[in-house]
Every structure is written in structure tokens, then in C-alpha cells.
Amino acid sequence: QVRLAESGGGLVQAGGSLRLSCVDSGRVVRPYTTGWFRRAPGKEREFVAAINWSGTDTNYANSVRGRFSITRDTAKNTVALQMASLEPEDTAVYYCSATTVDGTRRRGDFGYWGQGTQVTVSS
């Protein structure tokens, strides 16, 4: 069972930084890829970034590549999303998710989800 919970959201000015964390408090059945998605007001939930179980492979949406960094601390069952150079367009609810499908960005492949954390970037 995978149980995900996000933290670290908040209000930040454009150009600022935030660090989101996702902790898995469940019992890990098998290795999985952890992803971050976001949903902006009036838009569909979209892929942001993902990292495989070993932390050796990462994947980013074009809109965040070079500004966001995803890392995993396996010992702490935690995945972090470091966000820099934030823009008002990054305002959204950010969700942590998990999948056993390697290399995927498809929302439908992610079967486990956290409740989300709000990120608001002011201009």
C-alpha cells in the first residue's frame, strides 16, 4: 500500500523558490516511480516531473525543465520537488503520485495520489 502526503506549498513572489515534499507512509510492496502533477484553475491536471525508484532517471515537462528539480531520499521514503524561478503560471495545486510503469507521463498510469498542496505565485 502506498500512502502519499505532500507538504511545502505556499505563497511566493515571482522569481522565488519553494520546496515541496512527498512522503510515503505506507508499506512499500514493490519499487515505483514517483511523479508530480499540477492542476491550475480551469485546467486539466498535467505532468510536472517524475523520478524512478533508484533515483537514477528523471523526467520533466518542458515548461519546468531547468527550473524544477526532483530528487528522492529512499531511506526517508521522501521525494522532493525543488522549484526555482517561479512564475505566476506555476500557480496550481501540486499532487504527488506513484506508478509502477517506468518512464511514463500519463496521468492514467499513476494509481496512487496525495491530497495536493497549493502553490501560489504572485506577480
PDB file of C-alpha atoms in Angstrom:
ATOM      1  CA  GLN A   1       0.000   0.000   0.000  1.00  0.00           C
ATOM      2  CA  VAL A   2       1.279   3.440  -0.973  1.00  0.00           C
ATOM      3  CA  ARG A   3       0.126   6.405   1.077  1.00  0.00           C
ATOM      4  CA  LEU A   4       1.327   9.749  -0.153  1.00  0.00           C
ATOM      5  CA  ALA A   5       1.193  13.123   1.535  1.00  0.00           C
ATOM      6  CA  GLU A   6       2.501  16.420   0.198  1.00  0.00           C
ATOM      7  CA  SER A   7       3.795  19.421   2.092  1.00  0.00           C
ATOM      8  CA  GLY A   8       5.657  22.640   1.432  1.00  0.00           C
ATOM      9  CA  GLY A   9       3.207  24.639  -0.629  1.00  0.00           C
ATOM     10  CA  GLY A  10       2.543  28.315  -0.032  1.00  0.00           C
ATOM     11  CA  LEU A  11       2.599  31.823  -1.424  1.00  0.00           C
ATOM     12  CA  VAL A  12       5.731  33.150  -3.109  1.00  0.00           C
ATOM     13  CA  GLN A  13       6.594  36.083  -5.330  1.00  0.00           C
ATOM     14  CA  ALA A  14       7.568  35.594  -8.944  1.00  0.00           C
ATOM     15  CA  GLY A  15      11.209  34.657  -9.219  1.00  0.00           C
ATOM     16  CA  GLY A  16      11.184  32.974  -5.834  1.00  0.00           C
ATOM     17  CA  SER A  17      11.631  29.345  -4.799  1.00  0.00           C
ATOM     18  CA  LEU A  18       9.691  26.656  -2.966  1.00  0.00           C
ATOM     19  CA  ARG A  19      10.441  23.089  -1.997  1.00  0.00           C
ATOM     20  CA  LEU A  20       7.671  20.524  -1.998  1.00  0.00           C
ATOM     21  CA  SER A  21       7.978  17.192  -0.213  1.00  0.00           C
ATOM     22  CA  CYS A  22       6.102  13.951  -0.692  1.00  0.00           C
ATOM     23  CA  VAL A  23       6.326  11.276   1.976  1.00  0.00           C
ATOM     24  CA  ASP A  24       5.082   7.718   1.625  1.00  0.00           C
ATOM     25  CA  SER A  25       3.799   6.444   4.953  1.00  0.00           C
ATOM     26  CA  GLY A  26       2.536   3.133   3.614  1.00  0.00           C
ATOM     27  CA  ARG A  27       4.221  -0.235   3.308  1.00  0.00           C
ATOM     28  CA  VAL A  28       6.093  -0.439   0.025  1.00  0.00           C
ATOM     29  CA  VAL A  29       5.074  -3.528  -1.932  1.00  0.00           C
ATOM     30  CA  ARG A  30       7.462  -3.066  -4.835  1.00  0.00           C
ATOM     31  CA  PRO A  31       9.554  -0.272  -6.311  1.00  0.00           C
ATOM     32  CA  TYR A  32       7.662   2.503  -8.022  1.00  0.00           C
ATOM     33  CA  THR A  33       8.184   5.756  -9.873  1.00  0.00           C
ATOM     34  CA  THR A  34       7.077   8.916  -8.108  1.00  0.00           C
ATOM     35  CA  GLY A  35       5.635  11.776 -10.066  1.00  0.00           C
ATOM     36  CA  TRP A  36       4.456  15.313  -9.501  1.00  0.00           C
ATOM     37  CA  PHE A  37       1.440  16.694 -11.327  1.00  0.00           C
ATOM     38  CA  ARG A  38      -0.312  20.023 -11.020  1.00  0.00           C
ATOM     39  CA  ARG A  39      -3.744  21.425 -11.736  1.00  0.00           C
ATOM     40  CA  ALA A  40      -4.153  25.114 -12.377  1.00  0.00           C
ATOM     41  CA  PRO A  41      -7.582  26.757 -12.064  1.00  0.00           C
ATOM     42  CA  GLY A  42      -9.746  25.844 -15.029  1.00  0.00           C
ATOM     43  CA  LYS A  43      -7.167  23.444 -16.487  1.00  0.00           C
ATOM     44  CA  GLU A  44      -6.547  19.728 -16.607  1.00  0.00           C
ATOM     45  CA  ARG A  45      -4.097  18.057 -14.280  1.00  0.00           C
ATOM     46  CA  GLU A  46      -0.733  17.992 -16.042  1.00  0.00           C
ATOM     47  CA  PHE A  47       2.553  16.182 -15.630  1.00  0.00           C
ATOM     48  CA  VAL A  48       5.404  18.106 -13.992  1.00  0.00           C
ATOM     49  CA  ALA A  49       8.214  15.690 -13.143  1.00  0.00           C
ATOM     50  CA  ALA A  50       8.957  12.093 -12.206  1.00  0.00           C
ATOM     51  CA  ILE A  51      11.780  10.054 -10.711  1.00  0.00           C
ATOM     52  CA  ASN A  52      12.335   6.320 -10.703  1.00  0.00           C
ATOM     53  CA  TRP A  53      12.808   4.215  -7.603  1.00  0.00           C
ATOM     54  CA  SER A  54      16.610   4.272  -7.650  1.00  0.00           C
ATOM     55  CA  GLY A  55      16.715   7.995  -8.371  1.00  0.00           C
ATOM     56  CA  THR A  56      18.826   7.461 -11.483  1.00  0.00           C
ATOM     57  CA  ASP A  57      16.232   8.533 -14.035  1.00  0.00           C
ATOM     58  CA  THR A  58      14.265  11.775 -14.024  1.00  0.00           C
ATOM     59  CA  ASN A  59      11.711  13.208 -16.398  1.00  0.00           C
ATOM     60  CA  TYR A  60      10.463  16.798 -16.677  1.00  0.00           C
ATOM     61  CA  ALA A  61       7.777  18.704 -18.506  1.00  0.00           C
ATOM     62  CA  ASN A  62       9.227  21.221 -20.949  1.00  0.00           C
ATOM     63  CA  SER A  63       7.617  24.071 -19.038  1.00  0.00           C
ATOM     64  CA  VAL A  64       9.634  23.361 -15.882  1.00  0.00           C
ATOM     65  CA  ARG A  65      12.865  21.848 -17.182  1.00  0.00           C
ATOM     66  CA  GLY A  66      15.830  23.829 -15.919  1.00  0.00           C
ATOM     67  CA  ARG A  67      13.791  25.432 -13.130  1.00  0.00           C
ATOM     68  CA  PHE A  68      12.492  22.428 -11.168  1.00  0.00           C
ATOM     69  CA  SER A  69      14.474  19.527  -9.762  1.00  0.00           C
ATOM     70  CA  ILE A  70      13.095  16.237  -8.444  1.00  0.00           C
ATOM     71  CA  THR A  71      15.082  14.101  -6.015  1.00  0.00           C
ATOM     72  CA  ARG A  72      14.464  11.008  -3.907  1.00  0.00           C
ATOM     73  CA  ASP A  73      15.613  10.063  -0.409  1.00  0.00           C
ATOM     74  CA  THR A  74      14.825   6.363  -0.274  1.00  0.00           C
ATOM     75  CA  ALA A  75      15.839   5.987   3.371  1.00  0.00           C
ATOM     76  CA  LYS A  76      13.203   8.574   4.341  1.00  0.00           C
ATOM     77  CA  ASN A  77      10.613   7.443   1.768  1.00  0.00           C
ATOM     78  CA  THR A  78      10.543  11.028   0.543  1.00  0.00           C
ATOM     79  CA  VAL A  79      10.592  12.692  -2.858  1.00  0.00           C
ATOM     80  CA  ALA A  80      11.238  16.419  -3.103  1.00  0.00           C
ATOM     81  CA  LEU A  81      10.429  18.897  -5.842  1.00  0.00           C
ATOM     82  CA  GLN A  82      12.684  21.927  -5.681  1.00  0.00           C
ATOM     83  CA  MET A  83      11.126  24.783  -7.633  1.00  0.00           C
ATOM     84  CA  ALA A  84      13.062  27.896  -8.614  1.00  0.00           C
ATOM     85  CA  SER A  85      12.436  30.952 -10.804  1.00  0.00           C
ATOM     86  CA  LEU A  86       8.742  30.524 -10.151  1.00  0.00           C
ATOM     87  CA  GLU A  87       6.266  32.232 -12.450  1.00  0.00           C
ATOM     88  CA  PRO A  88       2.607  33.129 -11.932  1.00  0.00           C
ATOM     89  CA  GLU A  89       1.835  30.394 -14.473  1.00  0.00           C
ATOM     90  CA  ASP A  90       3.160  27.855 -11.964  1.00  0.00           C
ATOM     91  CA  THR A  91       0.253  28.607  -9.654  1.00  0.00           C
ATOM     92  CA  ALA A  92      -1.612  25.350  -9.111  1.00  0.00           C
ATOM     93  CA  VAL A  93      -2.395  22.556  -6.727  1.00  0.00           C
ATOM     94  CA  TYR A  94       0.548  20.160  -6.837  1.00  0.00           C
ATOM     95  CA  TYR A  95      -0.030  16.446  -6.400  1.00  0.00           C
ATOM     96  CA  CYS A  96       2.368  13.643  -5.605  1.00  0.00           C
ATOM     97  CA  SER A  97       1.658  10.337  -7.322  1.00  0.00           C
ATOM     98  CA  ALA A  98       3.068   6.858  -7.827  1.00  0.00           C
ATOM     99  CA  THR A  99       3.157   4.324 -10.646  1.00  0.00           C
ATOM    100  CA  THR A 100       4.821   1.010 -11.441  1.00  0.00           C
ATOM    101  CA  VAL A 101       5.039   1.962 -15.135  1.00  0.00           C
ATOM    102  CA  ASP A 102       8.588   3.094 -15.847  1.00  0.00           C
ATOM    103  CA  GLY A 103       9.129   6.252 -17.865  1.00  0.00           C
ATOM    104  CA  THR A 104       5.503   7.237 -18.152  1.00  0.00           C
ATOM    105  CA  ARG A 105       3.983  10.718 -18.045  1.00  0.00           C
ATOM    106  CA  ARG A 106       0.419   9.575 -18.490  1.00  0.00           C
ATOM    107  CA  ARG A 107      -1.851  10.611 -15.672  1.00  0.00           C
ATOM    108  CA  GLY A 108      -3.851   7.415 -16.065  1.00  0.00           C
ATOM    109  CA  ASP A 109      -0.792   5.278 -15.305  1.00  0.00           C
ATOM    110  CA  PHE A 110      -0.452   6.757 -11.836  1.00  0.00           C
ATOM    111  CA  GLY A 111      -2.646   4.840  -9.427  1.00  0.00           C
ATOM    112  CA  TYR A 112      -1.758   6.471  -6.141  1.00  0.00           C
ATOM    113  CA  TRP A 113      -2.274  10.129  -5.297  1.00  0.00           C
ATOM    114  CA  GLY A 114      -1.799  12.510  -2.422  1.00  0.00           C
ATOM    115  CA  GLN A 115      -4.305  15.185  -1.462  1.00  0.00           C
ATOM    116  CA  GLY A 116      -2.335  18.019  -3.031  1.00  0.00           C
ATOM    117  CA  THR A 117      -0.677  21.197  -1.815  1.00  0.00           C
ATOM    118  CA  GLN A 118      -1.407  24.698  -3.076  1.00  0.00           C
ATOM    119  CA  VAL A 119       1.334  26.778  -4.671  1.00  0.00           C
ATOM    120  CA  THR A 120       0.541  30.403  -5.449  1.00  0.00           C
ATOM    121  CA  VAL A 121       2.986  32.649  -7.280  1.00  0.00           C
ATOM    122  CA  SER A 122       2.220  36.352  -7.200  1.00  0.00           C
ATOM    123  CA  SER A 123       3.391  38.741  -9.891  1.00  0.00           C
TER     124      SER A 123
END
